[in-house]
Amino acid sequence: LQDLGFGVTVIPTPSSLNFVGSATWEALSGRAVTTTVWEKVDEVRHVSLGSSSDFIIIAPATADLIARIAQGRADDLLTNTILASTAPKLIVPAMHPAMWSNPATVANVRLLRDRGYFVMDPDHGRLTGKDVGVGRFPETSRILAEFNAIANPVHDLLGRKVLVTAGGTREPLDPIRYIGNRSSGKQGFAIARAAARRGADVTLILANSELPDPSGVRCIRVSTAQEMFDRVDQEFDTCDLLVMSAAVADAKPLQVSESKIKKGSLTSIELASNPDIVATVASRKKNQAVIAFAAETSLDIEEGKRKLLSKN
């Protein structure tokens, strides 16, 4: 960050001083380093550091620190400064895979993202000892790229309306069962967030995803392919860009039982075609740009070209 011309002040947590001392941070940053609330009390450091900072990066962020920030704790200089600052905050987690996937950590990360914090996903790789998994501290280049995307946004989509679909549709067979797919919605969620950061007016049509509504994005929840078609059909004519990243079921059960089908009767499923959302709306596009994705089990460029032309 200093090579890019930024001035950096380091706030070490008490635990981090077991790894790198404050003298090292002062030498590297060229700035005074305060380690507790009780140093330089006359300067009210937690308030002055928070108010003078344009951006706060917490890297690495442990499971404990993430939990304390989520709870609004102020039990060291760093958490005090975070509470006293209105600057954008980027959290860079690093921990054991089991800790990252623990429901408590998952809930804390979701809460922080809902509050407007930017929380990176850790890398996958080798950790302490023989452990391998998601939890490794991200490479510096990835952290800088995330920082630049947040701190120096390109507002080239101001005044544009972007429509994004995400998630996977579910086609009911009876009140309990459905035909579905493994789409998480993460791709479309990320596209919607990126478009919003670039200044667009974004609508996200999200099917059956546990992801929260992204901040700054109008989110419409749907379940079936027909419901998604209806909402895309309503929104398309006023948008400038449609990104179809949802996994939409090609077919649905012809008959939907009002009660659970008994196992002995579940011998076959007769299917009916769902509407082709992309082909339908793209056939009437004016100046809109339409982007769509095709999921395949192997690379098939010719099939991609065929879909590109057939769906306009």
Coordinates of C-alpha atoms in Angstrom, one line a residue:
L1 CA 0.0 0.0 0.0
Q2 CA 2.9 2.4 0.7
D3 CA 4.3 1.6 -2.7
L4 CA 1.0 2.9 -4.1
G5 CA 1.3 6.1 -2.2
F6 CA -0.9 5.4 0.8
G7 CA 0.0 6.4 4.3
V8 CA -0.4 3.4 6.6
T9 CA -0.9 3.3 10.4
V10 CA -0.7 -0.1 12.1
I11 CA -2.9 -1.0 15.1
P12 CA -1.7 -4.4 16.4
T13 CA -3.9 -6.4 18.7
P14 CA -2.3 -7.7 21.9
S15 CA -2.2 -11.2 20.5
S16 CA -0.5 -10.1 17.3
L17 CA 2.4 -8.7 19.3
N18 CA 3.4 -12.3 20.0
F19 CA 4.4 -12.6 16.3
V20 CA 5.6 -9.1 15.3
G21 CA 6.5 -6.3 17.8
S22 CA 5.4 -2.7 17.6
A23 CA 9.0 -1.5 16.9
T24 CA 8.9 -3.5 13.6
W25 CA 5.6 -1.9 12.6
E26 CA 6.9 1.6 13.4
A27 CA 10.0 1.0 11.3
L28 CA 8.0 -0.3 8.4
S29 CA 5.2 2.3 8.4
G30 CA 7.3 5.3 9.5
R31 CA 4.5 6.1 11.9
A32 CA 3.9 5.8 15.7
V33 CA 2.2 2.6 16.7
T34 CA -0.1 2.5 19.7
T35 CA -1.0 -0.9 21.1
T36 CA -3.5 -0.1 23.9
V37 CA -6.3 2.3 24.6
W38 CA -4.2 3.6 27.6
E39 CA -1.3 4.9 25.6
K40 CA -1.3 8.6 24.7
V41 CA -4.6 9.1 26.4
D42 CA -4.5 12.9 25.8
E43 CA -4.8 12.2 22.1
V44 CA -7.8 9.9 22.5
R45 CA -6.2 7.6 20.0
H46 CA -9.1 5.3 19.3
V47 CA -11.2 8.3 18.2
S48 CA -8.5 10.1 16.4
L49 CA -7.3 7.0 14.6
G50 CA -10.9 6.2 13.6
S51 CA -11.8 9.7 12.4
S52 CA -8.5 10.2 10.5
S53 CA -8.6 7.0 8.6
D54 CA -10.0 6.8 5.0
F55 CA -10.1 3.0 5.0
I56 CA -9.5 0.2 7.5
I57 CA -8.1 -3.2 6.6
I58 CA -8.2 -5.9 9.2
A59 CA -5.7 -8.5 8.1
P60 CA -5.5 -11.2 9.2
A61 CA -8.8 -11.4 11.1
T62 CA -9.1 -14.3 13.4
A63 CA -12.4 -16.0 14.3
D64 CA -12.2 -14.3 17.7
L65 CA -11.7 -10.9 16.3
I66 CA -14.5 -11.4 13.8
A67 CA -16.8 -12.4 16.6
R68 CA -15.9 -9.4 18.7
I69 CA -16.5 -7.0 15.8
A70 CA -19.8 -8.6 15.1
Q71 CA -20.8 -8.2 18.8
G72 CA -19.8 -4.5 18.8
R73 CA -17.1 -5.2 21.5
A74 CA -14.6 -2.5 22.3
D75 CA -12.0 -4.4 24.5
D76 CA -8.8 -3.3 22.7
L77 CA -7.6 -0.4 20.7
L78 CA -8.4 -2.0 17.3
T79 CA -12.1 -2.8 18.1
N80 CA -12.5 0.7 19.8
T81 CA -11.1 2.3 16.6
I82 CA -13.4 0.2 14.4
L83 CA -16.5 1.3 16.4
A84 CA -15.4 4.9 16.3
S85 CA -14.8 5.0 12.5
T86 CA -17.3 5.5 9.6
A87 CA -14.6 4.5 7.0
P88 CA -15.1 1.5 4.8
K89 CA -13.7 -1.6 6.4
L90 CA -12.3 -4.7 4.7
I91 CA -11.9 -7.9 6.8
V92 CA -9.4 -10.5 5.6
P93 CA -10.1 -13.7 7.6
A94 CA -7.5 -16.4 8.3
M95 CA -8.2 -19.5 10.4
H96 CA -8.5 -23.2 10.5
P97 CA -11.1 -24.6 8.0
A98 CA -13.2 -26.0 10.8
M99 CA -13.3 -22.6 12.4
W100 CA -14.2 -20.8 9.2
S101 CA -17.1 -23.2 8.5
N102 CA -18.3 -23.2 12.1
P103 CA -21.9 -22.0 12.3
A104 CA -20.9 -19.2 14.7
T105 CA -18.3 -17.8 12.3
V106 CA -20.6 -18.2 9.4
A107 CA -23.3 -16.2 11.2
N108 CA -20.9 -13.5 12.3
V109 CA -19.6 -13.0 8.7
R110 CA -23.1 -12.8 7.4
L111 CA -24.0 -10.3 10.1
L112 CA -21.0 -8.1 9.3
R113 CA -21.7 -8.2 5.5
D114 CA -25.3 -7.2 6.2
R115 CA -24.0 -4.2 8.2
G116 CA -21.8 -3.1 5.2
Y117 CA -18.5 -4.6 6.1
F118 CA -16.5 -6.1 3.2
V119 CA -15.4 -9.6 4.2
M120 CA -13.2 -11.6 1.9
D121 CA -13.4 -15.4 1.6
P122 CA -10.0 -16.9 2.7
D123 CA -7.9 -18.9 0.2
H124 CA -7.8 -22.7 -0.1
G125 CA -4.4 -24.2 0.7
R126 CA -1.9 -25.5 3.2
L127 CA -2.2 -24.1 6.8
T128 CA -0.4 -24.8 10.0
G129 CA 0.9 -28.4 10.2
K130 CA -0.7 -30.9 7.8
D131 CA -4.1 -29.2 7.5
V132 CA -5.3 -28.2 4.0
G133 CA -8.6 -26.4 3.3
V134 CA -10.4 -23.0 3.2
G135 CA -8.9 -20.7 5.7
R136 CA -5.5 -19.7 4.4
F137 CA -4.6 -16.0 4.4
P138 CA -5.1 -14.6 0.9
E139 CA -2.2 -13.5 -1.3
T140 CA -1.3 -9.9 -1.0
S141 CA -2.2 -9.2 -4.7
R142 CA -5.8 -10.5 -4.0
I143 CA -6.2 -8.3 -1.0
L144 CA -4.9 -5.2 -2.9
A145 CA -7.3 -6.0 -5.8
E146 CA -10.2 -6.1 -3.3
F147 CA -9.1 -2.9 -1.7
N148 CA -8.8 -1.1 -5.0
A149 CA -12.3 -2.3 -6.1
I150 CA -13.8 -0.8 -2.9
A151 CA -11.7 2.3 -2.4
N152 CA -11.4 3.3 -6.0
P153 CA -14.6 2.3 -7.7
V154 CA -15.2 3.0 -11.3
H155 CA -18.7 4.5 -11.7
D156 CA -19.0 3.7 -15.3
L157 CA -22.5 2.3 -14.9
L158 CA -24.1 5.4 -13.4
G159 CA -27.6 5.8 -14.7
R160 CA -27.7 2.2 -16.1
K161 CA -30.2 -0.4 -15.1
V162 CA -28.8 -3.9 -14.6
L163 CA -30.9 -7.0 -14.2
V164 CA -29.2 -10.1 -12.8
T165 CA -30.6 -13.6 -12.2
A166 CA -29.0 -16.0 -9.8
G167 CA -29.5 -19.2 -7.9
G168 CA -31.3 -22.4 -9.0
T169 CA -35.0 -22.9 -9.6
R170 CA -37.0 -25.7 -8.0
E171 CA -39.8 -27.4 -9.7
P172 CA -42.3 -29.0 -7.2
L173 CA -43.3 -32.6 -7.6
D174 CA -45.5 -32.6 -4.4
P175 CA -45.5 -30.5 -1.3
I176 CA -42.2 -32.1 -0.1
R177 CA -40.2 -33.0 -3.2
Y178 CA -38.9 -30.9 -6.1
I179 CA -36.5 -31.1 -9.1
G180 CA -33.6 -28.8 -8.5
N181 CA -29.9 -28.2 -9.0
R182 CA -26.8 -27.4 -7.0
S183 CA -26.6 -23.6 -7.8
S184 CA -25.7 -21.5 -4.8
G185 CA -26.4 -18.1 -6.4
K186 CA -22.9 -16.9 -5.5
Q187 CA -21.9 -16.0 -9.1
G188 CA -25.0 -13.8 -9.7
F189 CA -24.7 -12.3 -6.2
A190 CA -21.1 -11.2 -6.9
I191 CA -22.1 -9.8 -10.3
A192 CA -24.9 -7.8 -8.8
R193 CA -22.6 -6.4 -6.0
A194 CA -20.0 -5.5 -8.6
A195 CA -22.5 -3.7 -10.8
A196 CA -23.9 -1.8 -7.8
R197 CA -20.4 -0.7 -6.8
R198 CA -19.9 0.7 -10.3
G199 CA -23.0 2.9 -9.9
A200 CA -25.7 0.8 -11.6
D201 CA -29.3 0.6 -10.5
V202 CA -29.3 -3.2 -9.9
T203 CA -32.2 -5.6 -9.6
L204 CA -31.3 -9.2 -8.5
I205 CA -33.8 -12.0 -9.1
L206 CA -32.6 -14.7 -6.7
A207 CA -33.9 -18.2 -6.7
N208 CA -33.7 -20.5 -3.6
S209 CA -30.5 -19.1 -2.2
E210 CA -29.4 -18.7 1.4
L211 CA -27.4 -15.7 0.5
P212 CA -28.6 -12.4 2.2
D213 CA -29.9 -9.5 0.1
P214 CA -26.8 -7.7 -1.1
S215 CA -26.6 -4.1 0.1
G216 CA -27.5 -1.4 -2.5
V217 CA -29.4 -4.0 -4.6
R218 CA -33.1 -4.5 -5.1
C219 CA -33.6 -8.2 -4.5
I220 CA -36.6 -10.2 -5.7
R221 CA -36.9 -13.8 -4.4
V222 CA -38.5 -16.5 -6.6
S223 CA -38.6 -20.3 -6.5
T224 CA -39.7 -21.8 -9.9
A225 CA -38.6 -21.2 -13.4
Q226 CA -42.1 -19.8 -14.2
E227 CA -41.8 -17.3 -11.4
M228 CA -38.3 -16.2 -12.6
F229 CA -39.6 -15.9 -16.2
D230 CA -42.5 -13.7 -15.0
R231 CA -40.2 -11.3 -13.1
V232 CA -37.6 -11.2 -15.9
D233 CA -40.3 -10.5 -18.4
Q234 CA -41.6 -7.6 -16.3
E235 CA -38.2 -6.1 -15.7
F236 CA -36.4 -6.6 -19.1
D237 CA -37.8 -3.8 -21.2
T238 CA -36.5 -1.1 -18.8
C239 CA -33.0 -2.5 -18.2
D240 CA -29.8 -1.8 -20.1
L241 CA -28.1 -5.1 -19.3
L242 CA -29.4 -8.5 -18.4
V243 CA -27.0 -11.1 -16.9
M244 CA -28.6 -14.5 -16.8
S245 CA -26.4 -16.4 -14.3
A246 CA -29.3 -18.4 -12.7
A247 CA -29.5 -22.2 -13.2
V248 CA -33.0 -22.5 -14.6
A249 CA -34.6 -25.9 -14.9
D250 CA -35.4 -26.8 -18.5
A251 CA -38.4 -28.9 -17.4
K252 CA -40.9 -29.3 -14.7
P253 CA -43.3 -32.1 -13.6
L254 CA -46.4 -32.1 -15.7
Q255 CA -48.5 -32.9 -12.7
V256 CA -48.0 -31.6 -9.2
S257 CA -49.6 -33.6 -6.4
E258 CA -51.3 -31.7 -3.6
S259 CA -50.2 -34.4 -1.2
K260 CA -47.0 -36.4 -0.8
I261 CA -46.7 -39.1 -3.4
K262 CA -46.2 -42.5 -1.7
K263 CA -43.0 -44.3 -2.5
G264 CA -44.9 -47.1 -4.3
S265 CA -46.5 -44.7 -6.7
L266 CA -43.3 -42.8 -7.5
T267 CA -42.3 -44.9 -10.5
S268 CA -42.0 -42.2 -13.2
I269 CA -42.2 -38.4 -13.7
E270 CA -43.8 -36.9 -16.8
L271 CA -42.2 -33.6 -17.7
A272 CA -43.2 -30.4 -19.4
S273 CA -40.9 -27.8 -20.8
N274 CA -40.3 -24.5 -18.9
P275 CA -40.2 -21.3 -20.9
D276 CA -36.7 -20.4 -22.3
I277 CA -36.2 -17.1 -20.5
V278 CA -33.2 -15.9 -22.4
A279 CA -34.5 -16.7 -25.8
T280 CA -37.9 -15.2 -25.1
V281 CA -36.7 -11.8 -23.8
A282 CA -33.7 -11.5 -26.1
S283 CA -36.0 -11.9 -29.1
R284 CA -37.4 -8.4 -28.4
K285 CA -34.3 -6.6 -27.2
K286 CA -33.7 -3.1 -28.4
N287 CA -30.4 -1.7 -27.2
Q288 CA -30.0 -4.1 -24.3
A289 CA -26.9 -6.2 -23.8
V290 CA -27.7 -9.8 -22.8
I291 CA -25.2 -12.1 -21.2
A292 CA -26.0 -15.7 -20.4
F293 CA -24.2 -18.8 -19.1
A294 CA -24.4 -22.4 -20.2
A295 CA -23.5 -25.1 -17.7
E296 CA -21.9 -28.2 -19.3
T297 CA -20.1 -31.2 -18.1
S298 CA -17.4 -30.8 -20.7
L299 CA -16.0 -28.0 -22.8
D300 CA -18.2 -27.7 -26.0
I301 CA -17.4 -24.6 -27.9
E302 CA -19.7 -25.5 -30.8
E303 CA -22.7 -26.0 -28.4
G304 CA -21.9 -22.6 -26.9
K305 CA -21.9 -21.0 -30.4
R306 CA -25.2 -22.7 -31.2
K307 CA -26.9 -21.3 -28.1
L308 CA -25.4 -17.9 -28.7
L309 CA -27.2 -17.7 -32.1
S310 CA -30.4 -19.6 -31.3
K311 CA -31.1 -17.4 -28.2
N312 CA -30.1 -14.2 -29.9

